[in-house]
Coordinates of C-alpha atoms and ligand atoms in Angstrom, one line a residue:
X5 CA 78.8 112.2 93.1
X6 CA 81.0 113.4 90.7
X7 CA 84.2 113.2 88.7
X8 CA 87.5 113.6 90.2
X9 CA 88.0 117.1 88.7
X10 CA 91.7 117.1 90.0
X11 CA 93.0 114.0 87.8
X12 CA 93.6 115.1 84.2
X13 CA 92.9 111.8 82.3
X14 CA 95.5 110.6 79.8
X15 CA 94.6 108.1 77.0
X16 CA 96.5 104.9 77.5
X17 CA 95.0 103.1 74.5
X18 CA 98.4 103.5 72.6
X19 CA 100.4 101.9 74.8
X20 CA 101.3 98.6 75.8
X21 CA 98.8 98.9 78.8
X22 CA 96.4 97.5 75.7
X23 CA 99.0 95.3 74.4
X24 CA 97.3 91.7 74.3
X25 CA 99.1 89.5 76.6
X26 CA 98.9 85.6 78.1
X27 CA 98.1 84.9 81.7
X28 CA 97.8 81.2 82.2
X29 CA 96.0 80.2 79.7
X30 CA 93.9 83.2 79.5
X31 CA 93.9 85.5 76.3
X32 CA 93.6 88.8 78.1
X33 CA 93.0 91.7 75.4
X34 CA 95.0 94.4 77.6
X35 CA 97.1 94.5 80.8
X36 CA 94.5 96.6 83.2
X37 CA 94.1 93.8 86.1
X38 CA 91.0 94.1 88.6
X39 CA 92.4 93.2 92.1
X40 CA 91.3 91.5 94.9
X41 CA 89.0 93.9 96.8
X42 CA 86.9 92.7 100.0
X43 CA 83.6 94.3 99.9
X44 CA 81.6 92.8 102.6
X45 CA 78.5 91.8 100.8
X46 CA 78.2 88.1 101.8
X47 CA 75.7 86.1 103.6
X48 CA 75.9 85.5 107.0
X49 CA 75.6 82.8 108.1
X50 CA 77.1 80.6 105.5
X51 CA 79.8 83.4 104.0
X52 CA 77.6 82.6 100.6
X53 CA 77.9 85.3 98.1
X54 CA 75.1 87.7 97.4
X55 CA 72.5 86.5 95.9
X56 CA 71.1 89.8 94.3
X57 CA 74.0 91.8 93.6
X58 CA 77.2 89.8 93.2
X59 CA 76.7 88.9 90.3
X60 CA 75.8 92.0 88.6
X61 CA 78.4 93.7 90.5
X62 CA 81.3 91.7 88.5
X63 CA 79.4 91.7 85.3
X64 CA 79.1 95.7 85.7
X65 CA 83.4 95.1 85.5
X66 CA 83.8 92.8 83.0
X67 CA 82.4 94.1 80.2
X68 CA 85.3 95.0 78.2
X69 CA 86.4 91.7 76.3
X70 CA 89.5 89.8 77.5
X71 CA 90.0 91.9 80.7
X72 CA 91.0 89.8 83.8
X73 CA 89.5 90.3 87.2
X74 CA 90.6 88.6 90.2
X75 CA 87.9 87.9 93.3
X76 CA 87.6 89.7 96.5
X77 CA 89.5 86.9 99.2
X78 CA 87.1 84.1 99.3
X79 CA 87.6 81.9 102.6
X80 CA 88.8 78.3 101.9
X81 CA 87.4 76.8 104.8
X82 CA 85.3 78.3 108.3
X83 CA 88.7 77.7 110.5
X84 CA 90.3 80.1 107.6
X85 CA 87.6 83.1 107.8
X86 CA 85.9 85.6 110.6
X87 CA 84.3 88.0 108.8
X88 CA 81.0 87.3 108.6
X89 CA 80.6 89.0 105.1
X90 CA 83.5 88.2 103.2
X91 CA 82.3 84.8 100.8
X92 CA 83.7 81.9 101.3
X93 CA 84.2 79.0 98.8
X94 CA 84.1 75.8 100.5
X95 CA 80.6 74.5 100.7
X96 CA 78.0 73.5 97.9
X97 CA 75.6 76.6 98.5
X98 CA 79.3 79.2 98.4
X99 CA 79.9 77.3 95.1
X100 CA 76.0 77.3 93.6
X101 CA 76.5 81.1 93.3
X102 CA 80.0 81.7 92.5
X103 CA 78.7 79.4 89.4
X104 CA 76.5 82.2 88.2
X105 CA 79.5 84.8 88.9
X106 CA 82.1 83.1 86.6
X107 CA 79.2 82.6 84.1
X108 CA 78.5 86.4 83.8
X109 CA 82.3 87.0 83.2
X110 CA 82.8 84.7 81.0
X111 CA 79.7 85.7 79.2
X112 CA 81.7 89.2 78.5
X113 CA 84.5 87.1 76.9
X114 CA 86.9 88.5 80.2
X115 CA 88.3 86.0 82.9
X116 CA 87.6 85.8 86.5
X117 CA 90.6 84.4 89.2
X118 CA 89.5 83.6 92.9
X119 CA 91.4 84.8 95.5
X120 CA 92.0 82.1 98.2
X121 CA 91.8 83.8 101.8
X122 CA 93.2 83.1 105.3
X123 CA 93.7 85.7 108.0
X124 CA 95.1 83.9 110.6
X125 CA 95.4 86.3 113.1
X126 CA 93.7 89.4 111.6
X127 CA 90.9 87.2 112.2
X128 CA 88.5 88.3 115.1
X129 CA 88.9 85.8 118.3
X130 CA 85.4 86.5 119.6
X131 CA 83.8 85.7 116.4
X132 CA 85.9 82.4 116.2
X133 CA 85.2 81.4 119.6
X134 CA 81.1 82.3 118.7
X135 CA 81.1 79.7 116.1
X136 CA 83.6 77.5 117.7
X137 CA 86.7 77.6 116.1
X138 CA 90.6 78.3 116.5
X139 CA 92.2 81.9 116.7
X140 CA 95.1 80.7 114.3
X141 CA 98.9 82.3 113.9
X142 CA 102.0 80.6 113.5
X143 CA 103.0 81.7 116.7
X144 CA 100.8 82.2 120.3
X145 CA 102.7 85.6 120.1
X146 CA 103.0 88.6 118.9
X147 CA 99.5 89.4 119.0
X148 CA 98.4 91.5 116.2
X149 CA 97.6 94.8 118.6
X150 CA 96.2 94.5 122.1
X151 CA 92.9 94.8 121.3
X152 CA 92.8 91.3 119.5
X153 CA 94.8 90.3 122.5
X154 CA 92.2 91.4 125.0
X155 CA 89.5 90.1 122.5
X156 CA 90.9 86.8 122.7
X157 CA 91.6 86.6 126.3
X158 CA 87.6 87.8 127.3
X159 CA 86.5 85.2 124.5
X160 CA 88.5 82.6 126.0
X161 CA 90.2 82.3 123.1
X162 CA 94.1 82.3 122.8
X163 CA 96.2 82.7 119.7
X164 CA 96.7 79.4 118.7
X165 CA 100.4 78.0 117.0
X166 CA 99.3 75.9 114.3
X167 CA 100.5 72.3 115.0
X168 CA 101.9 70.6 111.4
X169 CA 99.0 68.9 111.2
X170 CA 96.9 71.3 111.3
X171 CA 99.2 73.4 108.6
X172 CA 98.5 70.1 106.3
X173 CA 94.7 70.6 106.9
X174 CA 95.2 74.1 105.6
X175 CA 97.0 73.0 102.7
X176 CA 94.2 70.3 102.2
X177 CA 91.6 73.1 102.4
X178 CA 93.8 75.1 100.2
X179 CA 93.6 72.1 97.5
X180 CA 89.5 71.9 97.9
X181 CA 89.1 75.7 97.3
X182 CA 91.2 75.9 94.0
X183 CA 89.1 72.8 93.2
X184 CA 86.2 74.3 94.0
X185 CA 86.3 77.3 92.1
X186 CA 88.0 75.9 88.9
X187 CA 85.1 72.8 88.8
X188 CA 82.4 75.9 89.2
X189 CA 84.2 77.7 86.0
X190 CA 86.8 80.4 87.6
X191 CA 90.1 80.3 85.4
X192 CA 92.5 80.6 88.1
X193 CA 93.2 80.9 91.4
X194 CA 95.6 83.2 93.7
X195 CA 96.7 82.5 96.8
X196 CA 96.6 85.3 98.9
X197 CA 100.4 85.9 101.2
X198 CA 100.0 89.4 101.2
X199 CA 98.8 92.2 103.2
X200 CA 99.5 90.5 106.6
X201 CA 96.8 87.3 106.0
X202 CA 97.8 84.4 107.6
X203 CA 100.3 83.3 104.7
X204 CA 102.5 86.8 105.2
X205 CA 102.4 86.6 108.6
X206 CA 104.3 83.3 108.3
X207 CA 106.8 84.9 105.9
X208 CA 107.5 87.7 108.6
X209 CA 110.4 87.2 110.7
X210 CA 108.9 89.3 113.7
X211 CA 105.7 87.9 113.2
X212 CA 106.4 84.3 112.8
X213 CA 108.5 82.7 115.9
X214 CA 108.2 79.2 115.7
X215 CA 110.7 77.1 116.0
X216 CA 110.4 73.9 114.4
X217 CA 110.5 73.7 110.4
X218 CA 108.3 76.9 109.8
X219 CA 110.3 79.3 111.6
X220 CA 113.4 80.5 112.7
X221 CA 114.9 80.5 109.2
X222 CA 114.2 82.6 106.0
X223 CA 113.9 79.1 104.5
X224 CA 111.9 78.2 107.3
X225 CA 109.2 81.2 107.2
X226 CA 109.1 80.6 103.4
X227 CA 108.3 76.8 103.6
X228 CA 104.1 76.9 104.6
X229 CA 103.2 79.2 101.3
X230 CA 105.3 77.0 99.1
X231 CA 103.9 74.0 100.4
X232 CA 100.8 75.6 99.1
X233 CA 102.2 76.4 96.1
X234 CA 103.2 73.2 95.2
X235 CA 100.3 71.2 96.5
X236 CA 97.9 73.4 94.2
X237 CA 100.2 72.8 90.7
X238 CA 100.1 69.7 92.0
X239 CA 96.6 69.5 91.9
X240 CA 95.1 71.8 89.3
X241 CA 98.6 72.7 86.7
X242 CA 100.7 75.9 87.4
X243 CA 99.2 77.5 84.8
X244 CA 95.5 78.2 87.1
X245 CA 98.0 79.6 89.5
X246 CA 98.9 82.8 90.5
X247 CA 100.5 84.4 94.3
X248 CA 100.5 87.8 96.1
X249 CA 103.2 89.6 98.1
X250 CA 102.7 92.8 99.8
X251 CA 107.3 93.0 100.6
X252 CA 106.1 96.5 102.4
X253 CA 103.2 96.1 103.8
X254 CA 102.0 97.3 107.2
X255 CA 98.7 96.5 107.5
X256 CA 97.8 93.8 109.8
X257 CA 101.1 94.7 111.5
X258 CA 103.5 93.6 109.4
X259 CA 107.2 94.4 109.3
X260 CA 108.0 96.2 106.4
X261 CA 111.0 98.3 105.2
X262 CA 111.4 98.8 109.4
X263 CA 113.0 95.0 109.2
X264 CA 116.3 94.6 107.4
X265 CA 115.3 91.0 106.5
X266 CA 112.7 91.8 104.2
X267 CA 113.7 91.7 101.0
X268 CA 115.7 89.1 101.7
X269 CA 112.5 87.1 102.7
X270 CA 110.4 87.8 99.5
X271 CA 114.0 87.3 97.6
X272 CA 114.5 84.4 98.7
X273 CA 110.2 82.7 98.0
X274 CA 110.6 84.3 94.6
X275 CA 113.7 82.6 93.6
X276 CA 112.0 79.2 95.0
X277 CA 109.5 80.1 92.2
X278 CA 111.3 80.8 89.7
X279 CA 113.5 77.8 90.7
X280 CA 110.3 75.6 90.1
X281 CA 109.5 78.2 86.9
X282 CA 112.9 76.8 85.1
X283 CA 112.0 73.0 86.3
X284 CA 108.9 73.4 84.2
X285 CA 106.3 74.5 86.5
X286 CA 106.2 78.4 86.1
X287 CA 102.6 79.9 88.2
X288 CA 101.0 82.3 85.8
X289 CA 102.0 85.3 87.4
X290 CA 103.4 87.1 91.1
X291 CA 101.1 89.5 92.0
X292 CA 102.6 92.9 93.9
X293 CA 101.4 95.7 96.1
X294 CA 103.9 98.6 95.7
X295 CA 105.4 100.4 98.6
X296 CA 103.4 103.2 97.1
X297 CA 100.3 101.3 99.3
X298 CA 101.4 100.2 102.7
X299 CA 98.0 100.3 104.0
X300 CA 95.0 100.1 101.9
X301 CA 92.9 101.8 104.5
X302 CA 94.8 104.8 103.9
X303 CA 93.6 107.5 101.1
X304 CA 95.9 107.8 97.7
X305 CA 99.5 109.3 98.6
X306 CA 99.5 108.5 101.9
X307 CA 101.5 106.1 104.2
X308 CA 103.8 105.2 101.2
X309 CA 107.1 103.9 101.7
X310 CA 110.0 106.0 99.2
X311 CA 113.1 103.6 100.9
X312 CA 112.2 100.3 98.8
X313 CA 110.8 99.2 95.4
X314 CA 109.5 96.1 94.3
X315 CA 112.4 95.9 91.4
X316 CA 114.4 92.8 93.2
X317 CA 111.8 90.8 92.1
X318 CA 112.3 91.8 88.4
X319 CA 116.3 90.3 88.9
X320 CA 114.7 86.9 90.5
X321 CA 111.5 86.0 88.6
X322 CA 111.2 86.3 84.9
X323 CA 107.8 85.6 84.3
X324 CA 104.2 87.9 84.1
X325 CA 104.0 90.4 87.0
X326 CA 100.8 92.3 88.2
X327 CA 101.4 95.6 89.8
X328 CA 99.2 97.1 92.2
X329 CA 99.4 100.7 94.4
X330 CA 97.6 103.8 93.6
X331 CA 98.3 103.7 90.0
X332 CA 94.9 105.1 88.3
X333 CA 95.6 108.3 89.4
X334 CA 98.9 108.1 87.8
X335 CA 98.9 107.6 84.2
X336 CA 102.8 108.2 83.9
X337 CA 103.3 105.8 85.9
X338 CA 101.7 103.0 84.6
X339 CA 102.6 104.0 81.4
X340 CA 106.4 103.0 82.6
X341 CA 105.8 100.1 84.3
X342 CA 104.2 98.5 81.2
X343 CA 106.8 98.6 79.2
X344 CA 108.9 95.7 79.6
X345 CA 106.3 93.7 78.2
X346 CA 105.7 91.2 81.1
X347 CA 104.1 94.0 83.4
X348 CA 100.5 94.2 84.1
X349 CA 98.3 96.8 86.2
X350 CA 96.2 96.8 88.9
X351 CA 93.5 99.4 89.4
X352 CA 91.5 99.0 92.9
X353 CA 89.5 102.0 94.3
X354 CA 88.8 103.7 90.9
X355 CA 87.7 100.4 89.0
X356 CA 85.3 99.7 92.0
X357 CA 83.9 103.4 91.2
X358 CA 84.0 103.2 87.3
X359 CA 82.4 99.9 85.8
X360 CA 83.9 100.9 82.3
X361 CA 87.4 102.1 84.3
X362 CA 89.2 99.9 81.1
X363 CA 87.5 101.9 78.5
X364 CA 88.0 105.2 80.1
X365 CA 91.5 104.7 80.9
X366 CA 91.9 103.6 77.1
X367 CA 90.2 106.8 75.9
X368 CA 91.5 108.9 78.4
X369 CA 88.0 109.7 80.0
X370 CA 87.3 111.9 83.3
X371 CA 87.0 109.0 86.4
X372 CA 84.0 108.9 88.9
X373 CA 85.1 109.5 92.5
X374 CA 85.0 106.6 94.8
X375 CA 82.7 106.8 98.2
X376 CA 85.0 105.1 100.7
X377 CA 82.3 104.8 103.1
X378 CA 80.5 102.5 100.8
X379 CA 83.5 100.0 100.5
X380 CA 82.4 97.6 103.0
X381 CA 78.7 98.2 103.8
X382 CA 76.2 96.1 103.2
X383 CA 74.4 98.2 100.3
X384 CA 73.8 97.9 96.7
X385 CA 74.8 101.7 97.1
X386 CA 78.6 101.8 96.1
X387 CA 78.7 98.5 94.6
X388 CA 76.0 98.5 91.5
X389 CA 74.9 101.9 91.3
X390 CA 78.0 103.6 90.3
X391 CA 77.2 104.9 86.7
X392 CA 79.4 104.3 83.5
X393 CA 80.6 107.5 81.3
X394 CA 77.6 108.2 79.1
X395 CA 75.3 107.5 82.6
X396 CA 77.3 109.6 84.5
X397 CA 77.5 112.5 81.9
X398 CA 73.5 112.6 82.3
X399 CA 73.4 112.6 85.5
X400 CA 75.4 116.0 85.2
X401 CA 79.0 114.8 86.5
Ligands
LIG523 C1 90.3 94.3 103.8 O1 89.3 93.6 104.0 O2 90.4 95.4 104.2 C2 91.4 93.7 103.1 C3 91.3 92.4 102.7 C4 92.3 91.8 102.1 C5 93.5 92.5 101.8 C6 93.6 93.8 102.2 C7 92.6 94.4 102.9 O3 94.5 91.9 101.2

């Protein structure tokens, strides 16, 4: 391993990227946000997070005080996961170990949100079927890509159209989670509509085609998220929440900038929010991906999207906004995003591959490379061993 010798690093510690700011009720000492970032590690069965490394894993990237670091997805129920090694946090033994997570963080004065996970129908119908559960959309079609269709259709297995009650029983499992993590000490939670998870796919005019209340509409598409919304303020203050929109995203098969309607979409859940923001009840931040990421599984500078930007949402919502989409690399950047004063950064790939990534951006110091093969494997390689500056500068970087 080695450093990426083709960045040149830029001190940002003068600028308002380490300007303190509040999120919720969270003091956060600078603006650098860890993301959500699935890495696989979980038990199966159970979806329990791991016992040996998890912890040490978020307390590698929490070290410098008042930083805020929001969980890989964690599934709010079995019907709501698939993926055997993505946590969950629904049941006691999930929660026992999230417990010594949020501890860790909180024991480096820095604040860890949970990221509340359904994939709908980027979920895997075989796997359902294997453990007896639903292969949940909003609609029976589109499928995803034929291969979940012919998964589903050898597993017996159809996409299913929610009915409205089983939407409520989401929304109840949505309520358990955020209770969940807040009574086992996380400071917020997110609710993940982005990136083509079951929330998105709602929101997606060619993905969603019901016809009753939750289609058909843009008000329609938008109503199952901010039923969420406003069942968890409900239930836990709006301050402890927080949302996620990927407006051009791909992944999962989403629409995109290809559909006209898009930003009208995301206009129109972002005014509902900031509708409920000037009644008193504003969520603690909206969480982007930039076009400049349409596909996460695609390497840095690829597969971005130059017809659209994310700055609608500036004109709609007036409150904290976390930025996400190949930014580490781009110090300029970031540097003018941050300076309205209610912009924060997200740093993915690089943060995973640089426990001190906050200090190092701060000092403008050289940035381990990431091993992408090591994102998802079940290995304490690529997810504890990656060395901080002084270690890395000994082992010859
Ligand atoms: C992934 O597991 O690759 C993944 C999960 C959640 C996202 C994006 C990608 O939002």
């Amino acid at each position: 391993m080695s450093f990426n010798k083709d960045f040149k690093p830029v001190a940002l510690g003068d600028t308002n990227l380490f300007k303190p700011i509040k999120i919720g009720d969270c003091e956060l000492q600078h603006r650098c946000v860890y993301p959500p970032l699935t890495r696989m590690r979980a038990a199966h069965p159970g979806n329990v997070p791991n016992k040996d490394w998890a912890a040490e894993y978020y307390d590698q990237r929490s070290k410098f005080p008042g930083s805020m670091l929001i969980t890989e997805g964690a599934f709010i129920s079995a019907q709501a996961g698939g993926y055997d090694n993505a946590p969950g946090i629904w049941s006691d033994e999930q929660v026992a170990e999230w417990k010594k997570i949020f501890a860790k963080v909180h024991e480096n004065k820095s604040f860890l949100w949970v990221q509340l996970w359904a994939l709908g129908y980027a979920s895997y119908p075989d796997t359902m079927a294997r453990d007896g559960l639903r292969y949940d959309a909003p609609s029976e079609n589109p499928y995803m890509d034929a291969e979940s269709k012919e998964k589903a259709k050898k597993a017996n297995n159809p996409q299913h159209s929610l009915t409205k009650a089983e939407i409520k029983e989401y929304i109840d499992n949505y309520v358990k989670a955020a209770k969940n993590s807040l009574a086992a000490g996380a400071d917020g939670v997110e609710i993940h509509s982005a990136n083509g998870y079951l929330l998105n796919q709602f929101l997606d005019p060619n993905v969603n085609q019901r016809t009753d209340e939750y289609g058909g509409s843009i008000e329609n598409r938008s109503r199952f998220a901010l039923e969420v919304v406003d069942a968890l303020v409900e239930a836990v203050g709006e301050s402890k929440v927080g949302i996620r929109f990927s407006p051009y995203g791909t992944f999962n098969t989403m629409s995109g900038g290809a559909e006209t309607g898009i930003v009208a979409q995301f206009a129109h859940i972002i005014g509902e929010l900031e509708k409920r923001a000037r009644a008193g009840k504003r969520l603690a931040y909206i969480h982007l991906v930039e076009p400049r990421v349409t596909n996460p599984f695609l390497t840095e500078g690829t597969g971005e999207y130059d017809d659209g930007t994310n700055d609608f949402v500036y004109s709609i919502w007036k409150g904290p906004i976390i930025r996400a989409g190949n930014l580490a690399l781009h110090p300029e950047i970031t540097t003018e995003m941050v300076k309205d004063d209610r912009t924060l950064c997200a740093f993915g790939r690089y943060w995973i591959a640089n426990p001190d990534f906050v200090e190092r951006v701060q000092k403008g110091l050289p940035l381990n490379k990431y091993n992408r093969d090591t994102f998802y494997k079940m290995s304490a390689e690529g997810y504890i061993d990656y060395p901080t500056y002084d270690e890395a500068v000994k082992l010859g970087y």
